[in-house]
Amino acid sequence: MAADLETIVGDIVATIGSADDRGSVASYIPELAKVDPGQFGIAIATADGDMITGGGCAVGFSIQSISKVFALTLALGKVGDQLWERVGREPSGTAFNSIVQLEHEHGIPRNPFINAGAIVVTDINLGGHQPRVAIGEMLRFLRYLAGDDDIAINEAVAASETASGFRNMALANYMRAFDNVRHPVDLVLGAYFHQCAIEMSCRQLALAGRYLMLDGRHPDGGRVVSPRRARRINALMLTCGHYDASGDFAFRVGMPGKSGVGGGILAIVPGRASIAVWSPGLNASGNSHLGTLALEELARRAGWSIFSPAPAGS
Amino acid sequence: MAADLETIVGDIVATIGSADDRGSVASYIPELAKVDPGQFGIAIATADGDMITGGGCAVGFSIQSISKVFALTLALGKVGDQLWERVGREPSGTAFNSIVQLEHEHGIPRNPFINAGAIVVTDINLGGHQPRVAIGEMLRFLRYLAGDDDIAINEAVAASETASGFRNMALANYMRAFDNVRHPVDLVLGAYFHQCAIEMSCRQLALAGRYLMLDGRHPDGGRVVSPRRARRINALMLTCGHYDASGDFAFRVGMPGKSGVGGGILAIVPGRASIAVWSPGLNASGNSHLGTLALEELARRAGWSIFSPAPAGS
Amino acid sequence: MAADLETIVGDIVATIGSADDRGSVASYIPELAKVDPGQFGIAIATADGDMITGGGCAVGFSIQSISKVFALTLALGKVGDQLWERVGREPSGTAFNSIVQLEHEHGIPRNPFINAGAIVVTDINLGGHQPRVAIGEMLRFLRYLAGDDDIAINEAVAASETASGFRNMALANYMRAFDNVRHPVDLVLGAYFHQCAIEMSCRQLALAGRYLMLDGRHPDGGRVVSPRRARRINALMLTCGHYDASGDFAFRVGMPGKSGVGGGILAIVPGRASIAVWSPGLNASGNSHLGTLALEELARRAGWSIFSPAPAGS
Amino acid sequence: MAADLETIVGDIVATIGSADDRGSVASYIPELAKVDPGQFGIAIATADGDMITGGGCAVGFSIQSISKVFALTLALGKVGDQLWERVGREPSGTAFNSIVQLEHEHGIPRNPFINAGAIVVTDINLGGHQPRVAIGEMLRFLRYLAGDDDIAINEAVAASETASGFRNMALANYMRAFDNVRHPVDLVLGAYFHQCAIEMSCRQLALAGRYLMLDGRHPDGGRVVSPRRARRINALMLTCGHYDASGDFAFRVGMPGKSGVGGGILAIVPGRASIAVWSPGLNASGNSHLGTLALEELARRAGWSIFSPAPAGS
């Protein structure tokens, strides 16, 4: 299979990776607007321990909302299913930064993968500590998952988010009014913006996601989360991982995935692969344009949709 | 595996099937309100051709919204992906009969599994014919899928829906104002209400759903839909099959599924099983209370979540 | 004053009545789309018994939503303040035919001057009778108020509304689902569409509105409604009479008024005048473009805003 | 008339002022929650220069949102009708602190009398200065209008609002994301919270409101605003002055009015009276319960609705 995958990845880099229509780089975070849209990377960590890569697979990019998956994993470790008293688990049907739903539902965000939900998750992860403590814990967690101590925060991006994050400040203050954010808003957003500004390469990200394909285990044998929790995180990624285009991603690609406005997507094929793709240009829904196409093609050729029978011989 | 499944099904019937808290039978369709809530049935058609059943697996019930899966399959066969110009494929984030989203999105329903979307699908299936033609086609399709010519419409239920279906009349008229319903509203709803009033047993329903576990093939070797289309219908069931509790169903059960207000649920494990459960009492979201619990237990014990690696030896 | 008013009205006809930018004639009712936009009429019935007119003041036009004022007056006479259990009295903040608010507020329309509210008012006025009875009562009421037996229904317009009224059918069915429409929907809408299709001239309309300037009295001495009720109807016209542009009309004109999609506006200056203007072209909010400008100019020159001290010598 | 008014006011104090059902004191601003609900005051400044008072007419209370009328007056003086590019003038149809409408309408608040709109008005009034400059200007303006240099800010209330004002912080940040708040949010809210914390008695408030009954003139002969602007502010008070109960206030009372969560209401009868009432208990819509009843009774007995002909002999 690994040999085939190399061919598929090579083809994807050659065709999709060099397409003319690349979408538009996110403009609302000034530092991200500077990124060269001509870039494309892909990395696949298989359950067998192989790593297949292509394009700029070692180039670091801002993981942005992909961090929400890891933040949720940490928060579930801290408070368990009590988390669901403060965050829902339904698709939102609205944009990533919508505040309408919060008013209709009394400050309880729809799911942990929209901004409002991730802010509550960050509030949980703070646990009474300073932001740097929570951020340090997150970095250590990612370095352990990826087996790579070079993962770090891009401080220029973090500063850029802080300066322009008025809608996130609105969301956090709004939920604070409902007592669903409990630390001071500037501390919560400090941690949130730094976590979004973590930089990883496709290679690092695919490695970090392996526990989600392995039923919650680290390839080193350690248990990151229980099988049930791994399964549930995958389910949330499938239903909520792409904002108001989550249904379309499930329809076209058919894998649990989480996108970030930096152009990255982490996608999981349970039992088979942890995949990271990256291309900075976004489509109208704010998800990587070429990254989505690449995953659609990969799913088709490798037979990796979770909505199909497993491919023969796999 | 089949032996194990028999044990699991037996346990489920013995415990969940006889639970005290059974939810509430739907009251807004008078004829359905008469159904005895004490009933419970389950049937599993496996990819290997086995059939494992329990409880009242041969008792007919009103499939209601489960018919939306089969209606969509027929409509895609007629107009292909042009269907998606008239119906979206995103979770709605709202109740099954909400009209708010329609106003905000110019008469285009969010997905084919909420009432508004299914009404458009029915409008497509009418294709200029009288309702009885479309209903006849639907019955023939279900009889072929299930290999059972006894599937029929409960005319008392159809009449009961017609009399009380004011919200559906509102939805249909509203979409007609946007030219997204094109036949006269009474014809479209005539077909829609009859299709909802089809009666099937768990056994018949599990048989009818087999093409969705078999990548689009009928067990007799015929192709019902292409693999890609089967996969996509499964994806829609996962993200949209349980109204505003679709995320929760994916989280807890982890299978594509479609529920009906008659208390039935059809769930698919690609490559493994087509499952039908039925218990008339509904939970707060309008989905079968015990049916959902039964599927959660089945998924856990059989290891059948699409979000987990395949169980060993399967 | 009357002499001055003649000058003002003459000026308004000469300038505003012949302006180039006339707005757009309503297109969604086919029969109304045929009306010549070059027309303009005005009539002022004063408390002193004078009648000042200008332009096509004797040309009949479709009063459309202006009928909602008279229908409300009749319904209050039948059921009194119980009416407010089925209809609110707040501005809607949304378009005339919005259905969103109905879902959020359980089938209770915001006020009697949006379509949904007027449909409930019509349902009350039916009172178990056939539509023709209610329509006959409405015609007799208007003929009495205006002292003119020539007021009649334009059947071609009524038929045109019936054929295209899908959104109104949606609204009525939706409220029927909440039991806030109690007669069969087709009967209620039959009465509603005929009432909208009543034709009156500016002259007739200004005469019909006199009870609202005279604290509820007919100039012949009879009492149409109590002073309190007249005051309250005026208040509703001020806050709700121009759909989602009611605030702007109050801001710019400063009189209770009710517009119709046929291009007419009835405006009241309590104690002073009942005014009708008509020009078929509508502005973006669906209110007569030149009619609104004419009332703004009249209010300014006559000093007739209800938000100013009474003009000296008046 | 003044003699009659004294009787009416005396009756109102004796009956309504001592009613048992007094509503509920606002609880979300801790300092306001401490106010004794047993209080009631009223003051009427007539166009003739009389002052009729009753109850605790000299007791200071927190004017809260009533300050929005004076802030708007100042802002219109600074930027004129350009203000309306940043704030609408339609009733909102929603609660005073709703954020939903802002998302649907791109950060433009519906009117200057809901919180979001008043925050934009405050942003305009800041004009690049520090909050204390804007607050000083507001105090000087109120002292001039009322002819009373004792009007001051209650710093404990201002501090209390700051600490609990998370929803207002959400609104301000949200509008800053749309560039409709242009100063740093903490400066804008600093000014806003202080302005809300101004204390005035009914007597002072009735005096301050006189320009709105006098077509924009101060009783000392100076012009505060043009007649057109006075009229328009009155119109906005009528359509938007009581949040989502503005229609009901117009219906029952029939005067332009602006309520505050401190239990005060300023009401204007153009050409006749500027009225202040105060009772801390609020009704379900957040407006003074007894204050509203008092104004309804006053309007009825004095014949002061703007929707009636002027009373004989007035």
PDB file of C-alpha atoms in Angstrom, chain C residues 60-158:
ATOM      1  CA  GLY C  60     -58.949  54.413  -8.129  1.00  0.00           C
ATOM      2  CA  PHE C  61     -55.983  52.309  -7.053  1.00  0.00           C
ATOM      3  CA  SER C  62     -55.527  49.064  -5.180  1.00  0.00           C
ATOM      4  CA  ILE C  63     -55.392  49.908  -1.478  1.00  0.00           C
ATOM      5  CA  GLN C  64     -53.651  46.636  -0.611  1.00  0.00           C
ATOM      6  CA  SER C  65     -52.205  46.776   2.921  1.00  0.00           C
ATOM      7  CA  ILE C  66     -53.996  50.003   3.789  1.00  0.00           C
ATOM      8  CA  SER C  67     -57.015  47.711   4.161  1.00  0.00           C
ATOM      9  CA  LYS C  68     -55.281  46.318   7.254  1.00  0.00           C
ATOM     10  CA  VAL C  69     -56.228  49.471   9.187  1.00  0.00           C
ATOM     11  CA  PHE C  70     -59.916  49.037   8.454  1.00  0.00           C
ATOM     12  CA  ALA C  71     -59.813  45.284   8.988  1.00  0.00           C
ATOM     13  CA  LEU C  72     -58.233  45.844  12.400  1.00  0.00           C
ATOM     14  CA  THR C  73     -60.902  48.386  13.269  1.00  0.00           C
ATOM     15  CA  LEU C  74     -63.631  45.865  12.419  1.00  0.00           C
ATOM     16  CA  ALA C  75     -61.947  43.022  14.299  1.00  0.00           C
ATOM     17  CA  LEU C  76     -61.508  45.126  17.440  1.00  0.00           C
ATOM     18  CA  GLY C  77     -65.213  45.834  17.241  1.00  0.00           C
ATOM     19  CA  LYS C  78     -65.922  42.105  17.175  1.00  0.00           C
ATOM     20  CA  VAL C  79     -63.561  40.720  19.808  1.00  0.00           C
ATOM     21  CA  GLY C  80     -62.155  43.762  21.580  1.00  0.00           C
ATOM     22  CA  ASP C  81     -58.828  43.507  23.338  1.00  0.00           C
ATOM     23  CA  GLN C  82     -58.932  39.716  23.154  1.00  0.00           C
ATOM     24  CA  LEU C  83     -57.485  40.293  19.706  1.00  0.00           C
ATOM     25  CA  TRP C  84     -54.130  41.018  21.371  1.00  0.00           C
ATOM     26  CA  GLU C  85     -53.882  37.448  22.588  1.00  0.00           C
ATOM     27  CA  ARG C  86     -53.424  36.414  18.961  1.00  0.00           C
ATOM     28  CA  VAL C  87     -51.493  39.377  17.544  1.00  0.00           C
ATOM     29  CA  GLY C  88     -48.699  41.484  19.058  1.00  0.00           C
ATOM     30  CA  ARG C  89     -48.294  45.221  18.826  1.00  0.00           C
ATOM     31  CA  GLU C  90     -44.582  45.688  18.396  1.00  0.00           C
ATOM     32  CA  PRO C  91     -42.708  46.718  15.269  1.00  0.00           C
ATOM     33  CA  SER C  92     -41.421  43.599  13.567  1.00  0.00           C
ATOM     34  CA  GLY C  93     -37.988  44.730  12.520  1.00  0.00           C
ATOM     35  CA  THR C  94     -38.414  42.539   9.442  1.00  0.00           C
ATOM     36  CA  ALA C  95     -39.987  42.617   5.994  1.00  0.00           C
ATOM     37  CA  PHE C  96     -43.754  42.573   5.458  1.00  0.00           C
ATOM     38  CA  ASN C  97     -43.828  38.909   4.547  1.00  0.00           C
ATOM     39  CA  SER C  98     -41.188  37.486   6.885  1.00  0.00           C
ATOM     40  CA  ILE C  99     -41.888  34.130   8.487  1.00  0.00           C
ATOM     41  CA  VAL C 100     -38.822  34.006  10.759  1.00  0.00           C
ATOM     42  CA  GLN C 101     -40.431  35.943  13.572  1.00  0.00           C
ATOM     43  CA  LEU C 102     -43.417  33.581  13.557  1.00  0.00           C
ATOM     44  CA  GLU C 103     -41.224  30.583  14.247  1.00  0.00           C
ATOM     45  CA  HIS C 104     -39.401  32.346  17.061  1.00  0.00           C
ATOM     46  CA  GLU C 105     -42.640  33.533  18.621  1.00  0.00           C
ATOM     47  CA  HIS C 106     -44.839  30.451  18.257  1.00  0.00           C
ATOM     48  CA  GLY C 107     -47.169  31.613  15.544  1.00  0.00           C
ATOM     49  CA  ILE C 108     -48.088  34.971  17.107  1.00  0.00           C
ATOM     50  CA  PRO C 109     -47.422  37.713  14.566  1.00  0.00           C
ATOM     51  CA  ARG C 110     -45.712  40.837  15.814  1.00  0.00           C
ATOM     52  CA  ASN C 111     -48.435  43.286  14.831  1.00  0.00           C
ATOM     53  CA  PRO C 112     -51.630  43.523  12.790  1.00  0.00           C
ATOM     54  CA  PHE C 113     -50.010  45.487   9.950  1.00  0.00           C
ATOM     55  CA  ILE C 114     -47.595  42.862   8.658  1.00  0.00           C
ATOM     56  CA  ASN C 115     -49.105  40.193   6.429  1.00  0.00           C
ATOM     57  CA  ALA C 116     -49.128  37.485   9.082  1.00  0.00           C
ATOM     58  CA  GLY C 117     -50.925  39.743  11.545  1.00  0.00           C
ATOM     59  CA  ALA C 118     -53.466  40.865   9.004  1.00  0.00           C
ATOM     60  CA  ILE C 119     -54.186  37.240   8.108  1.00  0.00           C
ATOM     61  CA  VAL C 120     -55.053  36.556  11.755  1.00  0.00           C
ATOM     62  CA  VAL C 121     -57.217  39.685  11.799  1.00  0.00           C
ATOM     63  CA  THR C 122     -59.007  38.390   8.690  1.00  0.00           C
ATOM     64  CA  ASP C 123     -59.461  35.023  10.384  1.00  0.00           C
ATOM     65  CA  ILE C 124     -61.173  36.864  13.253  1.00  0.00           C
ATOM     66  CA  ASN C 125     -63.333  38.876  10.878  1.00  0.00           C
ATOM     67  CA  LEU C 126     -64.514  35.707   9.113  1.00  0.00           C
ATOM     68  CA  GLY C 127     -66.209  34.604  12.313  1.00  0.00           C
ATOM     69  CA  GLY C 128     -67.400  31.325  10.884  1.00  0.00           C
ATOM     70  CA  HIS C 129     -68.910  32.898   7.779  1.00  0.00           C
ATOM     71  CA  GLN C 130     -68.030  32.547   4.127  1.00  0.00           C
ATOM     72  CA  PRO C 131     -65.443  34.971   2.722  1.00  0.00           C
ATOM     73  CA  ARG C 132     -68.084  36.881   0.764  1.00  0.00           C
ATOM     74  CA  VAL C 133     -69.860  37.777   4.008  1.00  0.00           C
ATOM     75  CA  ALA C 134     -66.699  39.242   5.507  1.00  0.00           C
ATOM     76  CA  ILE C 135     -65.812  41.018   2.294  1.00  0.00           C
ATOM     77  CA  GLY C 136     -69.303  42.452   2.063  1.00  0.00           C
ATOM     78  CA  GLU C 137     -69.037  43.744   5.595  1.00  0.00           C
ATOM     79  CA  MET C 138     -65.696  45.388   4.821  1.00  0.00           C
ATOM     80  CA  LEU C 139     -67.069  47.079   1.703  1.00  0.00           C
ATOM     81  CA  ARG C 140     -70.104  48.390   3.587  1.00  0.00           C
ATOM     82  CA  PHE C 141     -67.815  49.723   6.309  1.00  0.00           C
ATOM     83  CA  LEU C 142     -65.587  51.572   3.853  1.00  0.00           C
ATOM     84  CA  ARG C 143     -68.579  52.972   1.945  1.00  0.00           C
ATOM     85  CA  TYR C 144     -70.039  54.269   5.200  1.00  0.00           C
ATOM     86  CA  LEU C 145     -66.742  55.795   6.326  1.00  0.00           C
ATOM     87  CA  ALA C 146     -66.152  57.504   2.995  1.00  0.00           C
ATOM     88  CA  GLY C 147     -69.799  58.268   2.323  1.00  0.00           C
ATOM     89  CA  ASP C 148     -69.393  56.782  -1.136  1.00  0.00           C
ATOM     90  CA  ASP C 149     -71.124  53.668  -2.454  1.00  0.00           C
ATOM     91  CA  ASP C 150     -68.850  53.294  -5.473  1.00  0.00           C
ATOM     92  CA  ILE C 151     -66.031  51.637  -3.579  1.00  0.00           C
ATOM     93  CA  ALA C 152     -65.541  48.138  -5.002  1.00  0.00           C
ATOM     94  CA  ILE C 153     -63.174  45.251  -5.438  1.00  0.00           C
ATOM     95  CA  ASN C 154     -61.025  44.813  -8.530  1.00  0.00           C
ATOM     96  CA  GLU C 155     -61.579  41.139  -9.231  1.00  0.00           C
ATOM     97  CA  ALA C 156     -58.678  40.914 -11.655  1.00  0.00           C
ATOM     98  CA  VAL C 157     -56.313  42.037  -8.906  1.00  0.00           C
ATOM     99  CA  ALA C 158     -57.896  39.624  -6.426  1.00  0.00           C
TER     100      ALA C 158
END
